Short mmCIF file of N, CA and C in Angstrom, two decimals:
data_model
loop_
_atom_site.label_atom_id
_atom_site.label_comp_id
_atom_site.label_asym_id
_atom_site.label_seq_id
_atom_site.Cartn_x
_atom_site.Cartn_y
_atom_site.Cartn_z
N MET A 1 151.44 72.58 238.36
CA MET A 1 150.40 73.59 238.44
C MET A 1 149.84 73.86 237.04
N TYR A 2 148.54 73.98 236.96
CA TYR A 2 147.87 74.19 235.69
C TYR A 2 147.71 75.69 235.46
N THR A 3 148.24 76.18 234.34
CA THR A 3 148.18 77.60 234.05
C THR A 3 147.62 77.84 232.66
N SER A 4 147.49 79.10 232.32
CA SER A 4 146.97 79.46 231.00
C SER A 4 147.92 79.05 229.88
N MET A 5 149.19 78.80 230.19
CA MET A 5 150.14 78.40 229.16
C MET A 5 149.83 77.01 228.61
N LYS A 6 149.01 76.24 229.31
CA LYS A 6 148.58 74.94 228.80
C LYS A 6 147.56 75.11 227.68
N LYS A 7 147.02 76.29 227.53
CA LYS A 7 146.01 76.56 226.51
C LYS A 7 146.60 77.03 225.19
N ILE A 8 147.93 77.18 225.12
CA ILE A 8 148.57 77.57 223.87
C ILE A 8 149.78 76.68 223.63
N HIS A 9 149.83 76.07 222.47
CA HIS A 9 150.95 75.21 222.08
C HIS A 9 151.61 75.82 220.86
N LYS A 10 152.87 76.19 220.99
CA LYS A 10 153.63 76.78 219.89
C LYS A 10 154.72 75.81 219.46
N ASP A 11 155.32 76.08 218.30
CA ASP A 11 156.45 75.28 217.85
C ASP A 11 157.60 75.44 218.84
N LYS A 12 158.55 74.52 218.78
CA LYS A 12 159.70 74.58 219.69
C LYS A 12 160.45 75.89 219.54
N ASP A 13 160.92 76.40 220.65
CA ASP A 13 161.73 77.62 220.71
C ASP A 13 160.98 78.87 220.24
N VAL A 14 159.67 78.82 220.18
CA VAL A 14 158.89 80.00 219.80
C VAL A 14 158.06 80.41 221.01
N GLU A 15 158.29 81.62 221.47
CA GLU A 15 157.55 82.13 222.62
C GLU A 15 156.25 82.77 222.14
N PRO A 16 155.15 82.59 222.88
CA PRO A 16 153.91 83.25 222.50
C PRO A 16 154.01 84.76 222.72
N THR A 17 153.31 85.50 221.88
CA THR A 17 153.28 86.95 222.03
C THR A 17 152.41 87.32 223.22
N GLU A 18 152.47 88.56 223.60
CA GLU A 18 151.66 89.04 224.72
C GLU A 18 150.17 88.89 224.41
N PHE A 19 149.80 89.17 223.16
CA PHE A 19 148.39 89.04 222.76
C PHE A 19 147.94 87.58 222.82
N GLU A 20 148.78 86.66 222.35
CA GLU A 20 148.44 85.24 222.39
C GLU A 20 148.29 84.76 223.83
N GLU A 21 149.13 85.28 224.71
CA GLU A 21 149.02 84.92 226.12
C GLU A 21 147.71 85.43 226.72
N SER A 22 147.27 86.61 226.30
CA SER A 22 146.01 87.13 226.82
C SER A 22 144.81 86.33 226.30
N VAL A 23 144.88 85.86 225.07
CA VAL A 23 143.81 85.00 224.53
C VAL A 23 143.81 83.66 225.27
N ALA A 24 144.97 83.09 225.49
CA ALA A 24 145.08 81.84 226.23
C ALA A 24 144.56 82.01 227.66
N GLN A 25 144.83 83.16 228.27
CA GLN A 25 144.33 83.44 229.61
C GLN A 25 142.81 83.53 229.61
N ALA A 26 142.23 84.11 228.57
CA ALA A 26 140.77 84.20 228.46
C ALA A 26 140.16 82.80 228.34
N PHE A 27 140.78 81.92 227.56
CA PHE A 27 140.31 80.54 227.46
C PHE A 27 140.40 79.85 228.81
N PHE A 28 141.51 80.04 229.50
CA PHE A 28 141.72 79.44 230.81
C PHE A 28 140.68 79.93 231.82
N ASP A 29 140.43 81.24 231.82
CA ASP A 29 139.43 81.81 232.73
C ASP A 29 138.04 81.28 232.44
N LEU A 30 137.69 81.17 231.16
CA LEU A 30 136.38 80.62 230.79
C LEU A 30 136.24 79.18 231.26
N GLU A 31 137.29 78.43 231.11
CA GLU A 31 137.24 77.02 231.53
C GLU A 31 137.02 76.91 233.04
N ASN A 32 137.60 77.81 233.80
CA ASN A 32 137.51 77.74 235.25
C ASN A 32 136.27 78.40 235.83
N THR A 33 135.64 79.32 235.10
CA THR A 33 134.50 80.04 235.66
C THR A 33 133.17 79.66 235.05
N ASN A 34 133.15 79.19 233.82
CA ASN A 34 131.90 78.88 233.14
C ASN A 34 131.66 77.38 233.17
N GLN A 35 130.70 76.95 233.99
CA GLN A 35 130.41 75.52 234.12
C GLN A 35 129.88 74.92 232.82
N ASP A 36 129.21 75.73 232.02
CA ASP A 36 128.65 75.26 230.76
C ASP A 36 129.75 74.88 229.77
N LEU A 37 130.86 75.62 229.78
CA LEU A 37 131.96 75.39 228.83
C LEU A 37 133.11 74.57 229.41
N LYS A 38 133.07 74.34 230.70
CA LYS A 38 134.22 73.70 231.37
C LYS A 38 134.60 72.37 230.74
N SER A 39 133.65 71.48 230.56
CA SER A 39 133.98 70.16 230.02
C SER A 39 134.38 70.23 228.55
N ASP A 40 133.81 71.19 227.80
CA ASP A 40 134.14 71.32 226.38
C ASP A 40 135.54 71.89 226.18
N LEU A 41 135.96 72.82 227.02
CA LEU A 41 137.25 73.48 226.85
C LEU A 41 138.42 72.74 227.49
N LYS A 42 138.12 71.70 228.26
CA LYS A 42 139.16 71.01 229.02
C LYS A 42 140.33 70.54 228.15
N ASP A 43 140.05 69.94 227.01
CA ASP A 43 141.10 69.36 226.17
C ASP A 43 141.47 70.23 224.98
N LEU A 44 140.90 71.42 224.88
CA LEU A 44 141.16 72.28 223.73
C LEU A 44 142.28 73.27 224.01
N TYR A 45 143.03 73.60 222.96
CA TYR A 45 144.09 74.60 223.05
C TYR A 45 144.23 75.28 221.70
N ILE A 46 144.98 76.37 221.66
CA ILE A 46 145.16 77.12 220.42
C ILE A 46 146.63 77.06 220.01
N ASN A 47 146.87 77.35 218.73
CA ASN A 47 148.25 77.43 218.23
C ASN A 47 148.74 78.86 218.23
N SER A 48 147.88 79.79 217.83
CA SER A 48 148.26 81.20 217.81
C SER A 48 147.01 82.05 217.71
N ALA A 49 147.18 83.35 217.90
CA ALA A 49 146.09 84.30 217.78
C ALA A 49 146.65 85.60 217.22
N VAL A 50 145.86 86.23 216.34
CA VAL A 50 146.29 87.46 215.68
C VAL A 50 145.12 88.44 215.71
N GLN A 51 145.42 89.69 216.01
CA GLN A 51 144.39 90.73 215.97
C GLN A 51 144.55 91.50 214.66
N ILE A 52 143.43 91.66 213.93
CA ILE A 52 143.47 92.36 212.64
C ILE A 52 142.46 93.49 212.64
N ASP A 53 142.72 94.51 211.82
CA ASP A 53 141.80 95.63 211.67
C ASP A 53 140.76 95.28 210.62
N VAL A 54 139.51 95.61 210.94
CA VAL A 54 138.41 95.34 210.02
C VAL A 54 137.60 96.63 209.88
N SER A 55 137.41 97.08 208.68
CA SER A 55 136.59 98.25 208.33
C SER A 55 136.53 99.33 209.40
N GLY A 56 137.34 100.29 209.25
CA GLY A 56 137.34 101.43 210.16
C GLY A 56 138.09 101.14 211.44
N SER A 57 137.46 101.44 212.54
CA SER A 57 138.13 101.28 213.83
C SER A 57 137.82 99.94 214.50
N ARG A 58 137.13 99.06 213.81
CA ARG A 58 136.79 97.76 214.39
C ARG A 58 137.96 96.79 214.26
N LYS A 59 138.03 95.86 215.19
CA LYS A 59 139.11 94.86 215.18
C LYS A 59 138.50 93.48 215.34
N ALA A 60 139.21 92.49 214.82
CA ALA A 60 138.79 91.09 214.93
C ALA A 60 139.99 90.27 215.40
N VAL A 61 139.69 89.16 216.03
CA VAL A 61 140.74 88.25 216.49
C VAL A 61 140.62 86.95 215.71
N VAL A 62 141.72 86.54 215.11
CA VAL A 62 141.78 85.26 214.40
C VAL A 62 142.54 84.29 215.30
N VAL A 63 141.87 83.21 215.67
CA VAL A 63 142.47 82.21 216.54
C VAL A 63 142.77 80.97 215.70
N HIS A 64 144.02 80.56 215.66
CA HIS A 64 144.43 79.38 214.91
C HIS A 64 144.40 78.18 215.85
N VAL A 65 143.68 77.13 215.41
CA VAL A 65 143.56 75.92 216.22
C VAL A 65 144.10 74.73 215.43
N PRO A 66 144.53 73.67 216.10
CA PRO A 66 145.01 72.48 215.39
C PRO A 66 143.87 71.84 214.59
N TYR A 67 144.19 71.29 213.45
CA TYR A 67 143.18 70.69 212.59
C TYR A 67 142.42 69.57 213.30
N ARG A 68 143.11 68.78 214.08
CA ARG A 68 142.45 67.66 214.74
C ARG A 68 141.47 68.10 215.83
N LEU A 69 141.56 69.35 216.28
CA LEU A 69 140.62 69.87 217.28
C LEU A 69 139.53 70.73 216.65
N ARG A 70 139.55 70.87 215.34
CA ARG A 70 138.62 71.75 214.64
C ARG A 70 137.16 71.36 214.92
N LYS A 71 136.86 70.09 214.88
CA LYS A 71 135.49 69.64 215.10
C LYS A 71 135.01 69.99 216.51
N ALA A 72 135.85 69.81 217.50
CA ALA A 72 135.50 70.14 218.88
C ALA A 72 135.29 71.64 219.05
N PHE A 73 136.13 72.45 218.39
CA PHE A 73 135.96 73.90 218.47
C PHE A 73 134.66 74.33 217.79
N ARG A 74 134.31 73.69 216.69
CA ARG A 74 133.08 74.05 215.98
C ARG A 74 131.86 73.79 216.84
N LYS A 75 131.91 72.77 217.71
CA LYS A 75 130.78 72.45 218.58
C LYS A 75 130.52 73.57 219.59
N VAL A 76 131.57 74.21 220.07
CA VAL A 76 131.42 75.24 221.11
C VAL A 76 131.63 76.65 220.57
N HIS A 77 131.78 76.78 219.27
CA HIS A 77 132.12 78.07 218.66
C HIS A 77 131.16 79.19 219.06
N VAL A 78 129.87 78.96 218.95
CA VAL A 78 128.89 80.02 219.22
C VAL A 78 128.96 80.46 220.68
N LYS A 79 129.00 79.52 221.60
CA LYS A 79 129.09 79.86 223.03
C LYS A 79 130.40 80.56 223.34
N LEU A 80 131.47 80.07 222.73
CA LEU A 80 132.80 80.62 222.98
C LEU A 80 132.90 82.07 222.51
N VAL A 81 132.42 82.35 221.33
CA VAL A 81 132.46 83.72 220.80
C VAL A 81 131.61 84.64 221.67
N ARG A 82 130.44 84.18 222.06
CA ARG A 82 129.56 84.99 222.90
C ARG A 82 130.24 85.35 224.22
N GLU A 83 130.91 84.39 224.83
CA GLU A 83 131.59 84.65 226.10
C GLU A 83 132.83 85.52 225.93
N LEU A 84 133.58 85.32 224.87
CA LEU A 84 134.79 86.11 224.66
C LEU A 84 134.49 87.56 224.29
N GLU A 85 133.32 87.82 223.71
CA GLU A 85 132.96 89.19 223.35
C GLU A 85 132.55 90.01 224.57
N LYS A 86 132.26 89.38 225.68
CA LYS A 86 131.81 90.11 226.88
C LYS A 86 132.90 90.95 227.47
#
C-alpha cells in the first residue's frame, strides 16, 4: 500500500517527527489530488522538514531534499509553494 511515509526518507533508526509526517502527508495529498503536479511529484521525496519563526508571529517551513532531486524540485517549486500555502 502506498502511503505518505513514502514521501519522507530518513536515516536508519530515525523516526520522522509529527511535523515531518504532516509535511509528507501534504505532499502525498497534492500528488493524489492535483493533476498538474501528479507526474512531477511522483518520484520526489523529502529528507526532513523544520518549522522556524520569522519576524514576529510569522512562521516558515524549511524542507530538506536530497541533492540529486534538487533540480526536479526547482522545476515545480513555484507551483508547490503556491499549493502548500493554501
